[in-house]
mmCIF file of C-alpha atoms in Angstrom:
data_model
loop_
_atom_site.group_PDB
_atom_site.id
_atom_site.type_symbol
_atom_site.label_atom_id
_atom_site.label_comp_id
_atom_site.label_asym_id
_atom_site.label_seq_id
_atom_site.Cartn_x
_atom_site.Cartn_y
_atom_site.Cartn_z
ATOM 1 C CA UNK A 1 0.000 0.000 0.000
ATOM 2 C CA UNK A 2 1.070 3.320 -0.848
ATOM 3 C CA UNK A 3 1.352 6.490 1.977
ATOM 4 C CA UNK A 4 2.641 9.698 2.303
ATOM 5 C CA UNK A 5 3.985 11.386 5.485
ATOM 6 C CA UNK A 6 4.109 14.801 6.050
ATOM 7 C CA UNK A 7 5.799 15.293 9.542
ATOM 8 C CA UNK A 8 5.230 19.327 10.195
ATOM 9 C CA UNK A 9 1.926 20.183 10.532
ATOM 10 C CA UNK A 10 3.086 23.677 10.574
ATOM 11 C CA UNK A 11 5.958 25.504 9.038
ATOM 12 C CA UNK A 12 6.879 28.992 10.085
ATOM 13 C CA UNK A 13 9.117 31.194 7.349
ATOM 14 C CA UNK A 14 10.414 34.721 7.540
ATOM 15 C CA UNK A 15 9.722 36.192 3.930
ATOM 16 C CA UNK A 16 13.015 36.184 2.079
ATOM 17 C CA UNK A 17 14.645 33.325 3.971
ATOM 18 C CA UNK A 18 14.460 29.705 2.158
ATOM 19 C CA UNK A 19 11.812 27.171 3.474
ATOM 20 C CA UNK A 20 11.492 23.552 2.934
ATOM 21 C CA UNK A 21 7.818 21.252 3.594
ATOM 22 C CA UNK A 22 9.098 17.855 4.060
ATOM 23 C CA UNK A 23 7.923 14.491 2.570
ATOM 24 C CA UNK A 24 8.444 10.774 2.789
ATOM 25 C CA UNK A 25 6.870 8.133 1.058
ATOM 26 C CA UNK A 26 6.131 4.840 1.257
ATOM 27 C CA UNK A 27 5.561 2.686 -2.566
ATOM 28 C CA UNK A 28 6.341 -1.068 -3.496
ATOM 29 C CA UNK A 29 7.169 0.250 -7.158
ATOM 30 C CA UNK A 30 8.855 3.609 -8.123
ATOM 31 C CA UNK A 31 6.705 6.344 -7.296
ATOM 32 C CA UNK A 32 5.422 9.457 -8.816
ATOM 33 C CA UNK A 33 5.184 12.149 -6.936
ATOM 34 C CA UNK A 34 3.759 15.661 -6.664
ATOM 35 C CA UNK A 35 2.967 18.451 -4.431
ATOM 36 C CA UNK A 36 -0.449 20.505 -4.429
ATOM 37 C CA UNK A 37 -0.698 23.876 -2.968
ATOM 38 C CA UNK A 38 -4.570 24.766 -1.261
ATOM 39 C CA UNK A 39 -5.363 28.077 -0.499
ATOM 40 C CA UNK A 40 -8.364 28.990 1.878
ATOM 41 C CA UNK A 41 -11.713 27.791 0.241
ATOM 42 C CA UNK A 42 -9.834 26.568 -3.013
ATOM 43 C CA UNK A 43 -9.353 23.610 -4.637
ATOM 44 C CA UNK A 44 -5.981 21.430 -5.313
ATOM 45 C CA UNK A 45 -3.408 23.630 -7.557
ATOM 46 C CA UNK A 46 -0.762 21.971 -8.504
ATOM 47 C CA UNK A 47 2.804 22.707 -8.543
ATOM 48 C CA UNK A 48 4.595 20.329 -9.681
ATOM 49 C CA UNK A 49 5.466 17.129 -10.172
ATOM 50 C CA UNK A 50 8.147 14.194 -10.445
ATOM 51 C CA UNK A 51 7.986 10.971 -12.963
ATOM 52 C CA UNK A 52 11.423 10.079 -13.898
ATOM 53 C CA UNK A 53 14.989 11.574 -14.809
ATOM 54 C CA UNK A 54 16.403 14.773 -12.927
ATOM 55 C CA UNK A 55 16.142 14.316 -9.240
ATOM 56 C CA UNK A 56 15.362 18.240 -9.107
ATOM 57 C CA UNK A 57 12.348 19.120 -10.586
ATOM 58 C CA UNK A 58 11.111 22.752 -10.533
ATOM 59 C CA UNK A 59 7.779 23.948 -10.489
ATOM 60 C CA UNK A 60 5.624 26.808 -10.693
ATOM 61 C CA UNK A 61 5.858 30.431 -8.215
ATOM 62 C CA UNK A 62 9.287 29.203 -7.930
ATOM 63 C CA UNK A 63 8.973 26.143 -6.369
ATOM 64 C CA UNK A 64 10.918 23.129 -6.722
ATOM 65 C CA UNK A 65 11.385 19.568 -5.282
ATOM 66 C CA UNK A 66 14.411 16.659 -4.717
ATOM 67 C CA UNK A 67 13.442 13.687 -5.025
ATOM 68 C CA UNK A 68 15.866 11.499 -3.071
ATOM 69 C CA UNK A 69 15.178 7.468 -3.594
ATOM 70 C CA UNK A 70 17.737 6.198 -0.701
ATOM 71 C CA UNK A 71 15.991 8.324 1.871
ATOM 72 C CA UNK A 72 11.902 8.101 0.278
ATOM 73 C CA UNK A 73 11.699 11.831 0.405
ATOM 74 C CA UNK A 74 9.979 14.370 -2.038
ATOM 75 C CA UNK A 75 11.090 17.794 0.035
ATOM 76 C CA UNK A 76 9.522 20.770 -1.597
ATOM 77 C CA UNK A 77 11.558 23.459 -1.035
ATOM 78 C CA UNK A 78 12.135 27.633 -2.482
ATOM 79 C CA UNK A 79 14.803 29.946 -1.720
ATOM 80 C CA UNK A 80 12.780 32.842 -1.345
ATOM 81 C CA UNK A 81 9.992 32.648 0.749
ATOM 82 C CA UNK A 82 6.485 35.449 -0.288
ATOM 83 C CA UNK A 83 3.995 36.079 2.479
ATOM 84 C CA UNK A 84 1.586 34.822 -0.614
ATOM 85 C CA UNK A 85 3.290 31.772 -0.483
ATOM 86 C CA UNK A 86 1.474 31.041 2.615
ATOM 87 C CA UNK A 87 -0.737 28.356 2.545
ATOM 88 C CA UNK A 88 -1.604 24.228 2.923
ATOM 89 C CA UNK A 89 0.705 22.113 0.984
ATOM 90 C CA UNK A 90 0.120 18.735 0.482
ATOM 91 C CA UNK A 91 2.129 15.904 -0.653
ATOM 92 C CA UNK A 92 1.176 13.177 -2.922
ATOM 93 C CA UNK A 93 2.128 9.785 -4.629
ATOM 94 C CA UNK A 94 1.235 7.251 -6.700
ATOM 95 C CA UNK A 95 2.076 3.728 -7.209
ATOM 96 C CA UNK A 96 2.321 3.280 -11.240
ATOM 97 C CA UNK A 97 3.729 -0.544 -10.392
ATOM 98 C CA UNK A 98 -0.531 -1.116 -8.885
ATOM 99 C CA UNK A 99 -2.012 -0.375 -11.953
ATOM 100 C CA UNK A 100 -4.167 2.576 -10.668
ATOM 101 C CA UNK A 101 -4.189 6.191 -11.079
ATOM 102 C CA UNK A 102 -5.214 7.257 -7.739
ATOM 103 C CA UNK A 103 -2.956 10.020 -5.224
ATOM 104 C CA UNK A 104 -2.669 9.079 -1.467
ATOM 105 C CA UNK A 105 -1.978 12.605 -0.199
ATOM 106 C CA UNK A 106 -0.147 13.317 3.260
ATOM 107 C CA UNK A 107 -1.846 15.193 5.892
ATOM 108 C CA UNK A 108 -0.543 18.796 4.789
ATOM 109 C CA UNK A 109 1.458 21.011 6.020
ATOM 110 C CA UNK A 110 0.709 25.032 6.634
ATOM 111 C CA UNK A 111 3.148 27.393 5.510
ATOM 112 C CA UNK A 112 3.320 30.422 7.665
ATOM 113 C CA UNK A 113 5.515 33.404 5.934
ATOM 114 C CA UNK A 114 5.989 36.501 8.157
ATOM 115 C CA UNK A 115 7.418 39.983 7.022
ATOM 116 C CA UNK B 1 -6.228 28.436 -19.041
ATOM 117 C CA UNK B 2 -8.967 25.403 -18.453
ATOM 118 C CA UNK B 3 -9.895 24.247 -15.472
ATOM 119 C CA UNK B 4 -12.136 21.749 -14.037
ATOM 120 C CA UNK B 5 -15.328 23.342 -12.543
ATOM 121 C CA UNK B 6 -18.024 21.961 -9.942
ATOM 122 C CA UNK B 7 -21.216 22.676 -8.865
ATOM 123 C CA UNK B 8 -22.566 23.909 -6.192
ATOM 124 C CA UNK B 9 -20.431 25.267 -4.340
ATOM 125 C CA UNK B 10 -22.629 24.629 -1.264
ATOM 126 C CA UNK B 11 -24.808 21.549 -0.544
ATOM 127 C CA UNK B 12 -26.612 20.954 2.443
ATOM 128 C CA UNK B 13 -28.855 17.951 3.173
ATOM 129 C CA UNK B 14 -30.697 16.356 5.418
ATOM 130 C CA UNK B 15 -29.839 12.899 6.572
ATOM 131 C CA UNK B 16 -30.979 10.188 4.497
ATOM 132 C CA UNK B 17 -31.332 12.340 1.550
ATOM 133 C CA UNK B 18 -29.771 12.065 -2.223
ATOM 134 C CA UNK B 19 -27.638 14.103 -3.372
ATOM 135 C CA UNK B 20 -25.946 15.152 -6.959
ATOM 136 C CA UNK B 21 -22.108 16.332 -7.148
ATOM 137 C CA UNK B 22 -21.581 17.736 -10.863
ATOM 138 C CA UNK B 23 -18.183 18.436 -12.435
ATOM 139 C CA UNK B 24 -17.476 19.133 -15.586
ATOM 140 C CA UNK B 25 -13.733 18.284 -16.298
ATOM 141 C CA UNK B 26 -11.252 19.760 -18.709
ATOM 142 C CA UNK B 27 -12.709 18.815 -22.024
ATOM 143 C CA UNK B 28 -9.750 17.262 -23.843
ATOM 144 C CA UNK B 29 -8.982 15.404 -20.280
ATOM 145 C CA UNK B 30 -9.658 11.170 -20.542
ATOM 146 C CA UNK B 31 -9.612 9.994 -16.800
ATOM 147 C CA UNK B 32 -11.600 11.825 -13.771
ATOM 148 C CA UNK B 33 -11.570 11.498 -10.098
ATOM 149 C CA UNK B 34 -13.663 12.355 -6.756
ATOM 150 C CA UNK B 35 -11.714 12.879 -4.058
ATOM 151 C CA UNK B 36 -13.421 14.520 -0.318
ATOM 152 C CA UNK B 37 -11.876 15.662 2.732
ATOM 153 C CA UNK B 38 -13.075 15.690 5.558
ATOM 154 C CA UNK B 39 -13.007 18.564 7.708
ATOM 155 C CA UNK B 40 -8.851 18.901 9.271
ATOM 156 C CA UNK B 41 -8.329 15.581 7.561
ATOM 157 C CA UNK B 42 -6.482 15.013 4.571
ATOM 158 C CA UNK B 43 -7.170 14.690 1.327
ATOM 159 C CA UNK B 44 -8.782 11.201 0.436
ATOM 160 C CA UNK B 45 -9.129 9.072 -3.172
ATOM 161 C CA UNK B 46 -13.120 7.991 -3.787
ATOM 162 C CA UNK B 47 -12.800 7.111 -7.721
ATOM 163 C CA UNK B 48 -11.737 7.313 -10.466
ATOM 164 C CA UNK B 49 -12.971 6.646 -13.986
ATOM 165 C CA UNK B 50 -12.289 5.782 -17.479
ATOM 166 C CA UNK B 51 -13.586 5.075 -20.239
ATOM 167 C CA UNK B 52 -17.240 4.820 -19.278
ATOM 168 C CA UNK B 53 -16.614 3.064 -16.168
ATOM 169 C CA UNK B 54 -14.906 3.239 -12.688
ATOM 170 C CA UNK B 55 -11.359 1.818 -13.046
ATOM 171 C CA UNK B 56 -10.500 2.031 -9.195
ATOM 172 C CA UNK B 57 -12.460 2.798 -5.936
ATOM 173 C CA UNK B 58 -11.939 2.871 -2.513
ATOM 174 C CA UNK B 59 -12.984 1.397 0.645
ATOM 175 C CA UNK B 60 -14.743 4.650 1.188
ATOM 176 C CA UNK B 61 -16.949 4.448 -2.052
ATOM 177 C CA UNK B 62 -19.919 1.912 -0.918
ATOM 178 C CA UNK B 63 -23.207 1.058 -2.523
ATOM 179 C CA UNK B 64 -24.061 4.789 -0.995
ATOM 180 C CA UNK B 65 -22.184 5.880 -3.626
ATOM 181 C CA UNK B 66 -22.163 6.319 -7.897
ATOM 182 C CA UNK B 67 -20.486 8.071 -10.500
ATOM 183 C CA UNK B 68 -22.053 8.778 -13.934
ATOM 184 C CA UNK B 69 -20.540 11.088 -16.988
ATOM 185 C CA UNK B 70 -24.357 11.378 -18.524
ATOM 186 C CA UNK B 71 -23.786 13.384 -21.289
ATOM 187 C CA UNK B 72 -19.875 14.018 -22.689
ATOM 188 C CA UNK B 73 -18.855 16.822 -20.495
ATOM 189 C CA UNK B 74 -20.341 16.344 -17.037
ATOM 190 C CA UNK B 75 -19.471 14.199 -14.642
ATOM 191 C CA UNK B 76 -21.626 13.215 -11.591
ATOM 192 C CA UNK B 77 -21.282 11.583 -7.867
ATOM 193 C CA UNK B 78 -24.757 10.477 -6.445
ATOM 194 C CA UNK B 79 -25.109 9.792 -2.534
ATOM 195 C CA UNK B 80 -28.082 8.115 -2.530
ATOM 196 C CA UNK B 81 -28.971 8.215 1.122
ATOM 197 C CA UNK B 82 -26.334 10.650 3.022
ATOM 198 C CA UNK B 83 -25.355 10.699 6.433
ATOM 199 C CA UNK B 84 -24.072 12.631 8.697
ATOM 200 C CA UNK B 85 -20.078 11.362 8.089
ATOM 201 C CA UNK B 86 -20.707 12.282 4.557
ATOM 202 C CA UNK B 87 -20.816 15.918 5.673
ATOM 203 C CA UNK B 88 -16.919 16.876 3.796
ATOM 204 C CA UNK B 89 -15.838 18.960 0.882
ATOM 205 C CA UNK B 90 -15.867 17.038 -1.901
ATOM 206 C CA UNK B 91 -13.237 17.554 -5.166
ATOM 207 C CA UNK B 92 -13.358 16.617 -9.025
ATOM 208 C CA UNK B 93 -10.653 15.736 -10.680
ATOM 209 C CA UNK B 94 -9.043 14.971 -14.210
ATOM 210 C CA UNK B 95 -6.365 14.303 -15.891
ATOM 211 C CA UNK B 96 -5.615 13.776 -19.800
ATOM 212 C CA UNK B 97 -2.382 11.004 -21.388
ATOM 213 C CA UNK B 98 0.100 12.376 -23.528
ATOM 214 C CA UNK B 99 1.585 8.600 -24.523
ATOM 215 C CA UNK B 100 4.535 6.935 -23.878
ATOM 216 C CA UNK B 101 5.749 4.658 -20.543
ATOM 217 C CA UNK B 102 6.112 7.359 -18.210
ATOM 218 C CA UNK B 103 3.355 9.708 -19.913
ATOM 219 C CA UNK B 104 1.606 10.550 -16.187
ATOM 220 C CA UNK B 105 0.081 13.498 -16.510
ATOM 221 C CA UNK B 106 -0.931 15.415 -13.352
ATOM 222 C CA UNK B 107 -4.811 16.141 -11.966
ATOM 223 C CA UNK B 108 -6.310 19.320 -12.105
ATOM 224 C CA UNK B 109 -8.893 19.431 -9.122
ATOM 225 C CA UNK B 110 -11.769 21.792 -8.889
ATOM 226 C CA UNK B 111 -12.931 23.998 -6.324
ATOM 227 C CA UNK B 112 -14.513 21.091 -4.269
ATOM 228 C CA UNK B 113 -18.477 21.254 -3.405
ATOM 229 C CA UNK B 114 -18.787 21.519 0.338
ATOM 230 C CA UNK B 115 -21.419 18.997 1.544
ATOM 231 C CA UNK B 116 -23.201 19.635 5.020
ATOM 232 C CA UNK B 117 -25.261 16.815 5.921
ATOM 233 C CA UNK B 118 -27.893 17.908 8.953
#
C-alpha cells in the first residue's frame, strides 16, 4: 500500500529566507510524486510534479522539489519565501507498479511566511 | 487556461437524503476522479474513472455511492442516502495522457463542493 507522510503540521518562514515542507513516502514500485498547494476555500493547484529523470524538478511560483530514492523523500523546497506563499501544501504519490491512477496525499502542512 | 469546474459550491442535506455532485472536467482530459476531505483531515481518493466506467475505488466508495458522466462533459457523484459522516468537501478531478511509458500526466482538481449533511 502506498502512503505519504508529512511530519510538520506547521511551518513557520520569515519572507526572504528559504523554506522547505518535508515528505516521505512509502511505494512497493517507483513512485510518482507531486505536491499541491490549497489556499483557503480553493481547490488542489498543482505545482509540480516528479515521474522520472532529474532528481530536481522545478515547479511553478518558484517552487521546486528533490526527489531522493535512498531516503523516500519528495522535500519541496524555495529559496525565497512570499507572504503569498502562505498556505496548505500537500504531498502526494502514486504507485504506477498497482495499476491505478489514484494520489494518497499526506496530511498537509501550513506554511506560515511573516514579514 | 482550463480548469475543471463543480457545482454547487454549497450543498446541504438532510440525513438520508440524495444528493448530486456535478463536475465538468477539462474537455480534452480522458480519466476523472472524486476525491473529499473531511473537515482537518487530509485529502482522500473515492474514484476514479475511465472510459465509461470506474477503473478504481476505494474502501470509502460503498453502494451509498455512484459516479455517472451522462452526457460528454459532465461528470456526476450520487449519494443516494447521506449521512451525517458524509458531511466533507468534496473535489473533481481529471487528468488527460500524452503517450509513452512514463506519460503521467498530473490532476487538475476543482474547487470542491462543500457537503453539510444535517
Amino acid at each position: 500500500a502506498q502512503s505519504v507522510a508529512q511530519p510538520e503540521d506547521q511551518v513557520n518562514v520569515a519572507e526572504g529566507n528559504p523554506l522547505t515542507v518535508k515528505c516521505t513516502y512509502s511505494v512497493s514500485g517507483n513512485p510518482y510524486l507531486f505536491w499541491y498547494v490549497q489556499y483557503p476555500n480553493r481547490g488542489l493547484q498543482f505545482l509540480l510534479k516528479y515521474i522520472t529523470g532529474d532528481n530536481l524538478v522545478k515547479g511553478s511560483y518558484g517552487f521546486e522539489a528533490e526527489f531522493n530514492k535512498s531516503q523516500t523523500s519528495f522535500h519541496l523546497k524555495k529559496p525565497s519565501a512570499l507572504v503569498s506563499d502562505s498556505a496548505l501544501y500537500f504531498c502526494a504519490v502514486r504507485d504506477p507498479s498497482g495499476g491505478g491512477n489514484k494520489l494518497t496525499f499526506g496530511t498537509g502542512t501550513q506554511l506560515k511566511v511573516e514579514l | 487556461e482550463p480548469e475543471v469546474t463543480q457545482t454547487p459550491s454549497h450543498q446541504v442535506t438532510q440525513m438520508g437524503q440524495e444528493v448530486i455532485l456535478r463536475c465538468v472536467p477539462i474537455s480534452n482530459h480522458l480519466y476523472f476522479y472524486w476525491y473529499r476531505q473531511i473537515l482537518g483531515q487530509k485529502v482522500e481518493f473515492l474514484v476514479s474513472f475511465y472510459n465509461n466506467e470506474i477503473s478504481e475505488k476505494s474502501e470509502i466508495f460503498d453502494d451509498q455511492f455512484s459516479v455517472e458522466r451522462p452526457d460528454g462533459s459532465n461528470f456526476t457523484l450520487k449519494i443516494r442516502s447521506t449521512k451525517l459522516e458524509d458531511s466533507a468537501m468534496y473535489f473533481c478531478a481529471s487528468s488527460g495522457y500524452s503517450g509513452g511509458v512514463h506519460s503521467y500526466n498530473e490532476q487538475f482538481f476543482g474547487p470542491g463542493t462543500r457537503l453539510t449533511v444535517l
